[in-house]
Coordinates of C-alpha atoms in Angstrom, one line a residue:
M1 CA 19.7 -11.1 -46.9
L2 CA 20.0 -8.8 -44.0
N3 CA 17.4 -9.2 -41.2
L4 CA 15.5 -6.0 -40.4
E5 CA 15.1 -6.7 -36.7
R6 CA 18.9 -7.3 -36.4
L7 CA 19.4 -4.0 -38.2
R8 CA 17.1 -2.4 -35.7
T9 CA 19.3 -3.8 -32.9
L10 CA 22.4 -2.4 -34.5
D11 CA 20.8 1.0 -35.0
A12 CA 19.8 1.0 -31.3
L13 CA 23.3 0.1 -30.3
A14 CA 24.7 3.0 -32.4
R15 CA 22.2 5.4 -30.9
H16 CA 22.4 4.4 -27.3
G17 CA 26.1 3.6 -27.2
S18 CA 25.8 0.4 -25.1
V19 CA 24.2 -3.0 -25.0
S20 CA 22.2 -2.1 -21.9
G21 CA 21.0 1.1 -23.5
A22 CA 20.0 -0.6 -26.7
A23 CA 18.1 -3.3 -24.6
D24 CA 16.2 -0.6 -22.7
G25 CA 15.3 1.2 -25.9
L26 CA 14.1 -1.9 -27.6
H27 CA 12.4 -3.3 -24.4
V28 CA 14.3 -6.6 -24.6
T29 CA 17.0 -8.2 -22.5
T30 CA 20.7 -7.6 -22.9
S31 CA 21.2 -11.2 -23.9
A32 CA 18.7 -10.8 -26.7
V33 CA 20.7 -7.8 -28.0
S34 CA 23.9 -9.8 -27.9
Q35 CA 22.3 -12.8 -29.7
Q36 CA 20.9 -10.6 -32.4
M37 CA 24.3 -8.9 -32.9
A38 CA 26.1 -12.3 -33.1
K39 CA 23.6 -13.5 -35.8
L40 CA 24.1 -10.2 -37.7
E41 CA 27.9 -10.6 -37.6
R42 CA 27.5 -14.1 -39.1
E43 CA 25.3 -12.7 -41.8
V44 CA 27.8 -10.0 -42.9
G45 CA 30.8 -12.2 -42.3
Q46 CA 32.9 -9.7 -40.2
P47 CA 32.9 -8.3 -36.7
L48 CA 30.6 -5.3 -36.0
L49 CA 31.4 -4.9 -32.3
A50 CA 34.7 -4.7 -30.4
K51 CA 35.5 -4.8 -26.7
S52 CA 36.1 -1.3 -25.2
G53 CA 36.9 -1.4 -21.5
R54 CA 33.9 -3.0 -19.8
G55 CA 31.7 -2.3 -22.7
V56 CA 31.7 -2.5 -26.5
R57 CA 32.1 -0.1 -29.5
L58 CA 31.2 -0.4 -33.1
T59 CA 34.0 -1.4 -35.5
D60 CA 34.4 0.5 -38.8
A61 CA 32.2 -2.1 -40.4
G62 CA 29.7 -1.7 -37.6
R63 CA 29.5 2.1 -38.1
L64 CA 29.2 1.7 -41.8
L65 CA 26.3 -0.8 -41.5
A66 CA 24.7 1.3 -38.7
D67 CA 24.5 4.3 -41.1
H68 CA 22.8 2.2 -43.7
A69 CA 20.5 0.7 -41.0
A70 CA 19.3 4.1 -40.0
R71 CA 18.4 4.9 -43.6
I72 CA 16.7 1.5 -44.1
I73 CA 14.6 1.8 -41.0
S74 CA 13.5 5.4 -41.9
Q75 CA 12.4 4.1 -45.4
V76 CA 10.6 1.2 -43.7
E77 CA 8.8 3.7 -41.5
L78 CA 7.8 5.8 -44.5
A79 CA 6.5 2.6 -46.3
Q80 CA 4.5 1.7 -43.2
A81 CA 3.1 5.2 -43.0
D82 CA 2.1 5.1 -46.7
V83 CA 0.5 1.7 -46.4
E84 CA -1.4 2.8 -43.3
A85 CA -2.5 6.0 -45.0
R86 CA -3.8 4.0 -48.1
R87 CA -5.8 1.7 -45.8
G88 CA -7.3 4.9 -44.3
R89 CA -7.9 3.5 -40.8
A90 CA -6.2 4.0 -37.5
V91 CA -5.1 0.5 -36.6
G92 CA -2.3 -1.3 -34.8
E93 CA 0.0 -0.2 -32.0
L94 CA 0.7 3.4 -31.2
R95 CA 3.5 4.1 -28.7
I96 CA 2.9 7.3 -26.6
G97 CA 5.1 8.9 -24.0
A98 CA 3.9 11.5 -21.6
F99 CA 5.2 13.5 -18.6
P100 CA 3.4 12.7 -15.2
T101 CA 0.9 15.5 -15.0
A102 CA -0.2 14.9 -18.6
M103 CA -0.6 11.2 -17.8
R104 CA -3.1 12.1 -15.1
G105 CA -4.8 15.2 -16.4
L106 CA -4.8 14.8 -20.2
L107 CA -4.3 11.2 -21.5
P108 CA -7.1 9.2 -19.7
P109 CA -10.0 10.9 -21.6
V110 CA -7.9 10.8 -24.8
L111 CA -7.4 7.1 -24.6
A112 CA -11.0 6.5 -23.7
A113 CA -12.1 8.5 -26.8
L114 CA -9.6 6.6 -29.1
R115 CA -11.0 3.3 -27.8
V116 CA -14.5 4.3 -28.9
D117 CA -13.7 6.0 -32.2
H118 CA -10.8 3.7 -33.3
P119 CA -11.3 0.3 -31.8
E120 CA -8.6 -1.3 -33.9
L121 CA -6.0 1.1 -32.6
R122 CA -3.9 -0.1 -29.6
P123 CA -2.3 2.8 -27.8
R124 CA 0.6 1.8 -25.4
V125 CA 1.5 4.6 -23.0
R126 CA 4.8 5.1 -21.1
E127 CA 5.5 7.8 -18.5
Q128 CA 8.6 9.8 -19.4
E129 CA 10.0 13.2 -18.7
P130 CA 9.5 15.6 -21.6
G131 CA 13.1 15.6 -22.9
E132 CA 13.3 11.8 -22.7
G133 CA 10.0 11.4 -24.5
M134 CA 11.1 13.7 -27.3
A135 CA 14.4 11.9 -27.7
A136 CA 12.5 8.6 -27.8
V137 CA 10.4 9.9 -30.7
V138 CA 13.6 10.9 -32.6
R139 CA 15.1 7.5 -32.1
G140 CA 11.9 5.7 -33.2
D141 CA 11.2 4.2 -29.7
L142 CA 8.0 6.2 -29.5
D143 CA 5.5 7.3 -32.1
L144 CA 4.2 10.3 -30.2
A145 CA 5.1 12.2 -27.1
L146 CA 3.7 14.9 -24.9
A147 CA 6.2 17.6 -24.0
I148 CA 6.4 21.0 -22.3
D149 CA 8.4 24.1 -22.1
W150 CA 7.9 27.3 -20.2
H151 CA 6.9 30.9 -21.1
N152 CA 10.4 32.0 -20.4
K153 CA 12.5 28.9 -21.2
R154 CA 11.8 27.1 -24.5
M155 CA 12.8 23.5 -25.1
P156 CA 14.4 23.0 -28.5
V157 CA 12.6 20.6 -30.9
P158 CA 14.7 18.6 -33.3
G159 CA 14.1 19.5 -37.0
E160 CA 12.8 16.0 -37.8
L161 CA 9.9 16.4 -35.5
T162 CA 6.5 18.1 -35.9
R163 CA 5.0 19.9 -33.0
M164 CA 1.4 21.0 -32.2
H165 CA 0.5 23.2 -29.3
L166 CA -2.2 21.7 -27.1
L167 CA -2.7 24.1 -24.2
D168 CA -1.1 26.5 -21.7
D169 CA -1.0 25.3 -18.2
S170 CA -0.8 28.0 -15.5
V171 CA 1.0 27.1 -12.3
D172 CA 0.6 28.3 -8.7
I173 CA 2.9 28.5 -5.7
A174 CA 2.1 25.9 -3.0
V175 CA 2.8 27.1 0.5
P176 CA 2.1 25.7 4.0
A177 CA -1.1 27.0 5.6
G178 CA 0.9 28.8 8.2
H179 CA 3.1 30.7 5.7
P180 CA 3.1 34.5 6.0
L181 CA 1.7 34.8 2.5
A182 CA -0.9 32.0 2.7
D183 CA -3.9 34.3 2.8
R184 CA -2.8 36.5 -0.1
A185 CA -5.0 36.4 -3.3
E186 CA -1.9 36.8 -5.4
V187 CA 1.9 36.7 -5.0
S188 CA 5.1 37.5 -7.0
L189 CA 8.0 35.1 -7.1
A190 CA 10.3 37.8 -5.7
E191 CA 8.4 37.5 -2.4
F192 CA 9.9 34.0 -1.8
R193 CA 13.4 35.3 -1.4
E194 CA 13.8 33.7 2.0
D195 CA 12.0 30.4 1.3
D196 CA 13.3 26.9 0.8
W197 CA 12.1 25.2 -2.3
I198 CA 11.1 21.6 -3.1
S199 CA 12.1 20.9 -6.7
W200 CA 12.5 18.2 -9.3
N201 CA 15.7 16.2 -9.9
E202 CA 18.8 18.2 -10.9
G203 CA 19.3 18.0 -14.7
Q204 CA 15.6 17.8 -15.4
F205 CA 14.2 20.6 -17.6
C206 CA 11.7 21.8 -15.0
H207 CA 14.4 22.0 -12.3
E208 CA 16.6 24.0 -14.7
W209 CA 13.6 26.3 -15.4
L210 CA 13.0 26.9 -11.7
V211 CA 16.6 27.9 -11.0
H212 CA 16.7 30.0 -14.1
T213 CA 13.4 31.8 -13.3
L214 CA 14.2 32.5 -9.6
R215 CA 17.6 33.9 -10.5
G216 CA 15.9 36.1 -13.1
T217 CA 14.0 37.7 -10.2
G218 CA 17.2 38.3 -8.3
I219 CA 16.8 35.2 -6.0
E220 CA 19.5 32.6 -5.5
P221 CA 17.3 29.6 -5.1
R222 CA 17.6 27.5 -1.9
I223 CA 16.7 24.0 -3.1
A224 CA 16.2 22.2 0.2
H225 CA 14.5 18.9 -1.1
I226 CA 14.2 17.0 -4.3
A227 CA 11.0 15.0 -5.1
E228 CA 9.9 13.6 -8.4
E229 CA 6.1 13.6 -7.9
H230 CA 4.0 16.7 -7.4
H231 CA 2.0 15.0 -4.7
T232 CA 5.2 14.2 -2.8
Q233 CA 6.2 17.8 -3.1
L234 CA 2.9 19.0 -1.7
A235 CA 3.3 16.6 1.2
F236 CA 6.6 18.3 2.0
V237 CA 5.0 21.7 1.7
E238 CA 2.2 20.6 4.1
A239 CA 4.9 19.6 6.6
G240 CA 6.3 23.1 6.5
L241 CA 9.5 22.1 4.7
G242 CA 9.4 24.6 1.9
V243 CA 7.3 25.9 -1.0
C244 CA 7.0 24.5 -4.6
V245 CA 5.5 25.1 -8.0
A246 CA 2.1 23.5 -8.5
P247 CA 0.9 23.0 -12.1
R248 CA -2.9 22.9 -12.5
L249 CA -2.9 20.2 -15.1
G250 CA -3.5 16.8 -13.4
R251 CA -3.2 18.4 -10.0
G252 CA -5.8 16.3 -8.1
P253 CA -6.6 16.7 -4.4
V254 CA -4.5 19.2 -2.4
P255 CA -3.6 18.5 1.2
D256 CA -5.6 20.4 3.8
G257 CA -2.4 22.1 5.1
V258 CA -1.4 23.6 1.7
R259 CA -2.5 26.9 0.2
L260 CA -2.2 27.5 -3.6
L261 CA -1.3 31.1 -4.6
P262 CA -1.7 32.5 -8.1
V263 CA 1.4 34.3 -9.4
S264 CA 0.9 37.9 -10.5
D265 CA 3.4 37.6 -13.4
T266 CA 1.5 34.5 -14.7
V267 CA 3.9 31.5 -14.7
R268 CA 2.7 29.0 -17.3
R269 CA 3.8 25.9 -19.2
H270 CA 3.2 25.2 -22.9
V271 CA 2.0 21.7 -23.5
Y272 CA 2.4 20.2 -26.9
A273 CA 2.5 16.9 -28.9
V274 CA 5.5 15.9 -31.0
W275 CA 5.9 13.2 -33.6
R276 CA 8.2 12.4 -36.5
A277 CA 7.5 14.5 -39.6
D278 CA 7.8 11.4 -41.8
A279 CA 4.9 9.9 -39.9
D280 CA 2.4 12.7 -40.8
R281 CA 0.5 10.5 -43.2
R282 CA -0.3 7.8 -40.6
P283 CA -4.0 7.8 -39.7
S284 CA -3.1 6.5 -36.2
I285 CA -1.0 9.6 -35.6
R286 CA -3.7 11.9 -36.9
A287 CA -6.3 10.2 -34.8
A288 CA -4.3 10.6 -31.6
V289 CA -3.4 14.2 -32.3
E290 CA -7.0 15.1 -33.0
A291 CA -8.2 13.4 -29.8
L292 CA -5.5 15.3 -27.9
R293 CA -6.6 18.6 -29.5
Q294 CA -10.2 18.1 -28.6
T295 CA -9.5 17.0 -25.1
A296 CA -7.1 19.9 -24.5
A297 CA -9.7 22.4 -25.8
S298 CA -12.2 21.1 -23.3
L299 CA -9.9 21.6 -20.2

């Protein structure tokens, strides 16, 4: 009989395309992945992996079994959801992914509420960028993720996911205290034509949004510095090295040498939760979504 955990390993290999990627997705070592695959090959009596340069690829038999594995795992998840729904209690582990500002500004009270209301539920949280979190939910590596898109640039949501809007997060422009616009009550993006910007990593959704938005106002963005964390970006602003976008969710203390300016054309992010549609019946998912909804409504 085929072993389910080994089928999960094969499924992860097919989805990630490498042993290291499968190991990261399963939170195990690469040697553990190799051992599981070796055992699965012995079970089926034929090779499932073949050498490909410095990596590996699935054989025809491997691809065939991986297709079956994906369907088997989906059915197991449905069965688990049905059993949990019949039990009627939010219990067991719930894997949640969230982008950094949601980790600070939204999740702590949510997790505290879940601990009180559902003591048998064990949330496990991982910080991830929105696109990465959504992909992890699709793969089954996460049960629930918090994601964002922008008022003028939407993030596509795969059809197998359910999405619920939680809140709109307005953002300001952070400028040095000595900036010519620092005393203004309101600004427009077009007024930053000559400024350097501190942005997120290239390729990230928020970086692409910033470039897209500035170009939409006729500005060719001058990205002077890249910093992942908002507090690092604000430190660069305080040092006079540029300006940046400053979301209000999870903002925390602002350096003394930074001024936050509301934008006249109201730049805002949409924050939402996503989970697999076939997990809708799980009480743990429903409990977490309800806690997120109530917390978001209070912000």
